[in-house]
PDB file of C-alpha atoms in Angstrom:
ATOM      1  CA  GLN A 287     133.371  94.176 142.839  1.00 40.00           C
ATOM      2  CA  ARG A 288     134.724  97.679 142.756  1.00 40.00           C
ATOM      3  CA  ARG A 289     135.081  99.582 146.014  1.00 42.00           C
ATOM      4  CA  VAL A 290     135.392 103.315 146.628  1.00 44.00           C
ATOM      5  CA  HIS A 291     136.917 104.960 149.671  1.00 44.00           C
ATOM      6  CA  GLY A 292     134.535 107.410 151.379  1.00 42.00           C
ATOM      7  CA  THR A 293     136.702 110.520 151.029  1.00 42.00           C
ATOM      8  CA  VAL A 294     137.046 110.058 147.279  1.00 41.00           C
ATOM      9  CA  LEU A 295     133.323 109.472 146.944  1.00 41.00           C
ATOM     10  CA  ILE A 296     132.498 112.643 148.849  1.00 41.00           C
ATOM     11  CA  GLY A 297     134.843 114.553 146.568  1.00 43.00           C
ATOM     12  CA  LEU A 298     132.754 113.411 143.599  1.00 44.00           C
ATOM     13  CA  LEU A 299     129.440 114.495 145.097  1.00 44.00           C
ATOM     14  CA  ARG A 300     129.790 118.249 144.675  1.00 46.00           C
ATOM     15  CA  THR A 301     126.221 119.170 143.724  1.00 48.00           C
ATOM     16  CA  PRO A 302     124.074 120.613 146.554  1.00 48.00           C
ATOM     17  CA  SER A 303     121.353 118.004 146.088  1.00 48.00           C
ATOM     18  CA  LYS A 304     123.894 115.279 146.822  1.00 51.00           C
ATOM     19  CA  MET A 305     125.742 116.945 149.721  1.00 54.00           C
ATOM     20  CA  ALA A 306     123.404 115.763 152.473  1.00 53.00           C
ATOM     21  CA  ASP A 307     123.770 112.187 151.257  1.00 54.00           C
ATOM     22  CA  ALA A 308     127.541 112.606 151.081  1.00 52.00           C
ATOM     23  CA  TYR A 309     127.568 113.948 154.641  1.00 50.00           C
ATOM     24  CA  ARG A 310     125.434 111.015 155.837  1.00 53.00           C
ATOM     25  CA  LEU A 311     127.698 108.604 153.993  1.00 50.00           C
ATOM     26  CA  SER A 312     130.837 110.155 155.478  1.00 49.00           C
ATOM     27  CA  GLU A 313     129.337 109.720 158.955  1.00 51.00           C
ATOM     28  CA  GLU A 314     128.642 106.043 158.238  1.00 53.00           C
ATOM     29  CA  ILE A 315     132.150 105.501 156.902  1.00 48.00           C
ATOM     30  CA  SER A 316     133.787 107.190 159.869  1.00 45.00           C
ATOM     31  CA  LYS A 317     131.716 105.047 162.273  1.00 51.00           C
ATOM     32  CA  ASP A 318     132.474 101.795 160.539  1.00 47.00           C
ATOM     33  CA  ASN A 319     135.954 102.734 159.281  1.00 45.00           C
ATOM     34  CA  ASP A 320     135.210 100.486 156.325  1.00 47.00           C
ATOM     35  CA  GLU A 321     134.800 100.669 152.561  1.00 49.00           C
ATOM     36  CA  VAL A 322     131.469 101.042 150.797  1.00 44.00           C
ATOM     37  CA  LYS A 323     130.349  99.201 147.671  1.00 43.00           C
ATOM     38  CA  ILE A 324     129.289 101.452 144.818  1.00 40.00           C
ATOM     39  CA  GLU A 325     126.099  99.410 144.453  1.00 43.00           C
ATOM     40  CA  ASP A 326     125.119 100.232 148.048  1.00 44.00           C
ATOM     41  CA  ILE A 327     125.247 103.994 147.520  1.00 42.00           C
ATOM     42  CA  LYS A 328     121.940 105.663 146.800  1.00 42.00           C
ATOM     43  CA  VAL A 329     122.188 109.411 146.258  1.00 39.00           C
ATOM     44  CA  ASP A 330     119.097 110.042 144.127  1.00 39.00           C
ATOM     45  CA  ALA A 331     116.835 111.095 147.001  1.00 37.00           C
ATOM     46  CA  PRO A 332     116.649 114.860 147.490  1.00 38.00           C
ATOM     47  CA  ALA A 333     118.552 116.170 150.461  1.00 40.00           C
ATOM     48  CA  HIS A 334     116.864 117.889 153.373  1.00 36.00           C
ATOM     49  CA  PRO A 335     116.292 121.551 152.381  1.00 38.00           C
ATOM     50  CA  SER A 336     117.819 122.952 155.577  1.00 38.00           C
ATOM     51  CA  ILE A 337     121.116 121.172 154.811  1.00 45.00           C
ATOM     52  CA  GLU A 338     121.058 122.078 151.136  1.00 65.00           C
ATOM     53  CA  ASN A 339     119.989 125.715 151.441  1.00 80.00           C
ATOM     54  CA  PRO A 340     120.522 126.924 155.005  1.00 89.00           C
ATOM     55  CA  PRO A 341     119.101 130.350 155.861  1.00 89.00           C
ATOM     56  CA  ALA A 342     121.818 132.915 156.564  1.00 89.00           C
ATOM     57  CA  SER A 343     120.586 133.290 160.147  1.00 88.00           C
ATOM     58  CA  SER A 344     121.136 129.558 160.828  1.00 89.00           C
ATOM     59  CA  LEU A 345     124.889 129.670 160.127  1.00 89.00           C
ATOM     60  CA  LYS A 346     126.111 130.436 163.642  1.00 90.00           C
ATOM     61  CA  HIS A 347     129.779 131.148 164.449  1.00 92.00           C
ATOM     62  CA  PRO A 348     131.085 131.454 160.870  1.00 93.00           C
ATOM     63  CA  THR A 349     134.802 131.690 160.145  1.00 94.00           C
ATOM     64  CA  VAL A 350     134.202 135.050 158.456  1.00 96.00           C
ATOM     65  CA  GLU A 351     131.168 136.904 157.137  1.00 96.00           C
ATOM     66  CA  GLY A 352     130.456 140.209 155.428  1.00 96.00           C
ATOM     67  CA  TRP A 353     129.552 142.014 152.236  1.00 97.00           C
ATOM     68  CA  LEU A 354     131.431 141.349 148.995  1.00 97.00           C
ATOM     69  CA  LEU A 355     130.782 142.217 145.368  1.00 96.00           C
ATOM     70  CA  LYS A 356     130.338 139.266 143.008  1.00 95.00           C
ATOM     71  CA  ARG A 357     130.855 139.626 139.290  1.00 93.00           C
ATOM     72  CA  GLY A 358     127.754 138.589 137.415  1.00 87.00           C
ATOM     73  CA  TYR A 359     126.174 139.203 134.055  1.00 84.00           C
ATOM     74  CA  THR A 360     122.962 140.999 133.170  1.00 81.00           C
ATOM     75  CA  CYS A 361     121.057 139.508 130.238  1.00 82.00           C
ATOM     76  CA  GLY A 362     123.762 136.869 129.980  1.00 77.00           C
ATOM     77  CA  CYS A 363     126.432 139.089 128.443  1.00 84.00           C
ATOM     78  CA  VAL A 364     126.657 142.501 130.158  1.00 86.00           C
ATOM     79  CA  PRO A 365     129.112 142.403 133.103  1.00 86.00           C
ATOM     80  CA  SER A 366     127.768 143.728 136.394  1.00 90.00           C
ATOM     81  CA  TRP A 367     128.660 143.642 140.084  1.00 92.00           C
ATOM     82  CA  LYS A 368     126.143 142.160 142.514  1.00 94.00           C
ATOM     83  CA  ARG A 369     126.372 142.868 146.234  1.00 95.00           C
ATOM     84  CA  ARG A 370     126.266 139.618 148.240  1.00 97.00           C
ATOM     85  CA  TYR A 371     126.397 138.852 151.928  1.00 97.00           C
ATOM     86  CA  CYS A 372     128.975 136.056 152.142  1.00 97.00           C
ATOM     87  CA  ILE A 373     129.447 133.563 154.957  1.00 96.00           C
ATOM     88  CA  LEU A 374     132.396 131.170 155.203  1.00 96.00           C
ATOM     89  CA  LYS A 375     131.213 128.267 157.335  1.00 93.00           C
ATOM     90  CA  GLY A 376     132.639 124.766 157.394  1.00 90.00           C
ATOM     91  CA  ALA A 377     133.894 123.755 153.961  1.00 92.00           C
ATOM     92  CA  PHE A 378     131.678 126.172 152.005  1.00 94.00           C
ATOM     93  CA  LEU A 379     131.399 129.836 151.119  1.00 95.00           C
ATOM     94  CA  PHE A 380     127.712 130.759 151.035  1.00 96.00           C
ATOM     95  CA  LYS A 381     126.473 133.827 149.119  1.00 96.00           C
ATOM     96  CA  TYR A 382     123.205 135.537 150.127  1.00 96.00           C
ATOM     97  CA  ALA A 383     121.293 138.566 148.845  1.00 95.00           C
ATOM     98  CA  SER A 384     121.121 139.848 152.451  1.00 95.00           C
ATOM     99  CA  PRO A 385     121.797 138.616 156.019  1.00 95.00           C
ATOM    100  CA  ALA A 386     118.046 137.919 156.352  1.00 94.00           C
ATOM    101  CA  SER A 387     117.837 135.699 153.228  1.00 94.00           C
ATOM    102  CA  ASN A 388     116.264 132.276 153.632  1.00 92.00           C
ATOM    103  CA  ARG A 389     118.359 130.582 150.951  1.00 92.00           C
ATOM    104  CA  PRO A 390     121.753 131.111 149.330  1.00 94.00           C
ATOM    105  CA  SER A 391     122.102 132.877 145.984  1.00 92.00           C
ATOM    106  CA  GLY A 392     123.528 130.170 143.780  1.00 90.00           C
ATOM    107  CA  ILE A 393     125.465 127.071 144.744  1.00 90.00           C
ATOM    108  CA  PRO A 394     127.727 127.309 147.807  1.00 93.00           C
ATOM    109  CA  ILE A 395     131.408 127.401 146.825  1.00 94.00           C
ATOM    110  CA  PRO A 396     133.367 124.361 148.081  1.00 92.00           C
ATOM    111  CA  VAL A 397     136.673 125.664 149.429  1.00 92.00           C
ATOM    112  CA  SER A 398     138.318 122.233 149.670  1.00 89.00           C
ATOM    113  CA  ASP A 399     139.127 122.121 145.956  1.00 88.00           C
ATOM    114  CA  CYS A 400     139.449 125.820 145.129  1.00 94.00           C
ATOM    115  CA  GLN A 401     142.350 127.964 144.026  1.00 95.00           C
ATOM    116  CA  ILE A 402     142.448 131.599 145.061  1.00 95.00           C
ATOM    117  CA  GLU A 403     144.359 134.498 143.561  1.00 95.00           C
ATOM    118  CA  ILE A 404     144.417 138.288 143.827  1.00 94.00           C
ATOM    119  CA  LYS A 405     143.465 140.244 140.708  1.00 93.00           C
ATOM    120  CA  SER A 406     144.173 143.831 139.750  1.00 90.00           C
ATOM    121  CA  THR A 407     142.341 146.782 141.280  1.00 90.00           C
ATOM    122  CA  VAL A 408     139.589 148.290 139.134  1.00 89.00           C
ATOM    123  CA  ALA A 409     137.266 151.282 139.436  1.00 87.00           C
ATOM    124  CA  HIS A 410     133.596 150.707 140.282  1.00 85.00           C
ATOM    125  CA  GLN A 411     131.251 153.692 140.630  1.00 87.00           C
ATOM    126  CA  GLY A 412     134.258 156.009 140.820  1.00 88.00           C
ATOM    127  CA  LYS A 413     135.977 154.110 143.663  1.00 90.00           C
ATOM    128  CA  PRO A 414     138.718 151.462 143.544  1.00 92.00           C
ATOM    129  CA  ILE A 415     137.711 147.892 144.303  1.00 94.00           C
ATOM    130  CA  TYR A 416     140.119 145.090 145.118  1.00 96.00           C
ATOM    131  CA  GLN A 417     139.389 141.826 143.321  1.00 96.00           C
ATOM    132  CA  PHE A 418     140.174 138.193 143.948  1.00 97.00           C
ATOM    133  CA  VAL A 419     139.224 135.041 142.057  1.00 97.00           C
ATOM    134  CA  ILE A 420     138.111 131.722 143.514  1.00 97.00           C
ATOM    135  CA  THR A 421     138.469 128.947 140.953  1.00 96.00           C
ATOM    136  CA  THR A 422     136.793 125.574 141.499  1.00 93.00           C
ATOM    137  CA  LEU A 423     136.454 122.573 139.202  1.00 91.00           C
ATOM    138  CA  ARG A 424     133.044 123.887 138.174  1.00 89.00           C
ATOM    139  CA  LYS A 425     133.401 127.655 137.892  1.00 92.00           C
ATOM    140  CA  GLU A 426     135.389 130.839 138.453  1.00 94.00           C
ATOM    141  CA  TYR A 427     134.024 133.367 140.943  1.00 96.00           C
ATOM    142  CA  LEU A 428     135.273 136.946 140.759  1.00 96.00           C
ATOM    143  CA  LEU A 429     134.736 138.668 144.105  1.00 97.00           C
ATOM    144  CA  ALA A 430     135.713 142.136 145.277  1.00 96.00           C
ATOM    145  CA  SER A 431     135.621 144.635 148.111  1.00 95.00           C
ATOM    146  CA  GLY A 432     136.304 148.336 148.470  1.00 93.00           C
ATOM    147  CA  ASP A 433     138.810 147.617 151.235  1.00 93.00           C
ATOM    148  CA  SER A 434     142.112 145.823 150.584  1.00 93.00           C
ATOM    149  CA  ASP A 435     142.298 144.671 154.232  1.00 95.00           C
ATOM    150  CA  ASP A 436     138.880 143.069 153.824  1.00 96.00           C
ATOM    151  CA  VAL A 437     140.052 141.183 150.719  1.00 96.00           C
ATOM    152  CA  ASN A 438     143.176 139.967 152.555  1.00 96.00           C
ATOM    153  CA  LYS A 439     140.996 138.826 155.493  1.00 97.00           C
ATOM    154  CA  TRP A 440     138.771 136.778 153.159  1.00 97.00           C
ATOM    155  CA  ILE A 441     141.718 135.248 151.287  1.00 97.00           C
ATOM    156  CA  GLU A 442     143.501 134.199 154.490  1.00 97.00           C
ATOM    157  CA  ALA A 443     140.276 132.772 155.967  1.00 96.00           C
ATOM    158  CA  ILE A 444     139.543 130.747 152.811  1.00 96.00           C
ATOM    159  CA  LYS A 445     143.121 129.427 152.624  1.00 96.00           C
ATOM    160  CA  ASP A 446     143.062 128.499 156.321  1.00 95.00           C
ATOM    161  CA  THR A 447     139.692 126.768 155.956  1.00 94.00           C
ATOM    162  CA  LYS A 448     140.926 124.873 152.906  1.00 94.00           C
ATOM    163  CA  ARG A 449     143.961 123.603 154.850  1.00 94.00           C
ATOM    164  CA  LYS A 450     141.719 122.427 157.711  1.00 92.00           C
ATOM    165  CA  VAL A 451     139.214 120.721 155.395  1.00 90.00           C
ATOM    166  CA  VAL A 452     141.930 118.893 153.467  1.00 89.00           C
ATOM    167  CA  LYS A 453     143.628 117.755 156.694  1.00 90.00           C
ATOM    168  CA  GLN A 454     140.291 116.466 158.013  1.00 88.00           C
ATOM    169  CA  ALA A 455     139.556 114.642 154.743  1.00 85.00           C
ATOM    170  CA  LEU A 456     142.954 112.940 154.964  1.00 88.00           C
ATOM    171  CA  GLY A 457     142.414 112.015 158.600  1.00 86.00           C
ATOM    172  CA  HIS A 458     145.202 114.257 159.926  1.00 82.00           C
ATOM    173  CA  ALA A 459     142.980 116.552 161.982  1.00 72.00           C
ATOM    174  CA  PRO A 460     139.951 115.981 164.220  1.00 72.00           C
ATOM    175  CA  ILE A 461     136.555 116.773 162.741  1.00 62.00           C
TER     176      ILE A 461
END
């Protein structure tokens, strides 16, 4: 019988529909401090919608929040910038259309396995914008702001959150 350690298993369950089950499983593993058989894991049931897609107003005391521009594409091929209200809370960066939105725009970005790098400054609507890229196993996200201090604040917050999440996953920091 093959066994999987809980932290590794949670790392494999990156889709939002599986995150609630991964969270529940991580709680069970931390209580029992034991291994789980692959056959015992059932992750096909849909997760609770409030865990999967939390409204922006429900994310209290975020690490950082504010408006950023996200690079998107119109009609699948024309580059465009979309204004998103971003909230860094826990191990995820959530993107919303506005602070009053009831669900995130797209899949929350897991910061535990991301790489972050500053890109060159470009002009947008006649003003300079400062870009940075978040790269995950799944996708690259190009984000920007009109203020370089704002970009540095986001980068430092994401890097700090990533360090904390990785330490917690390895058992070196309290949850």
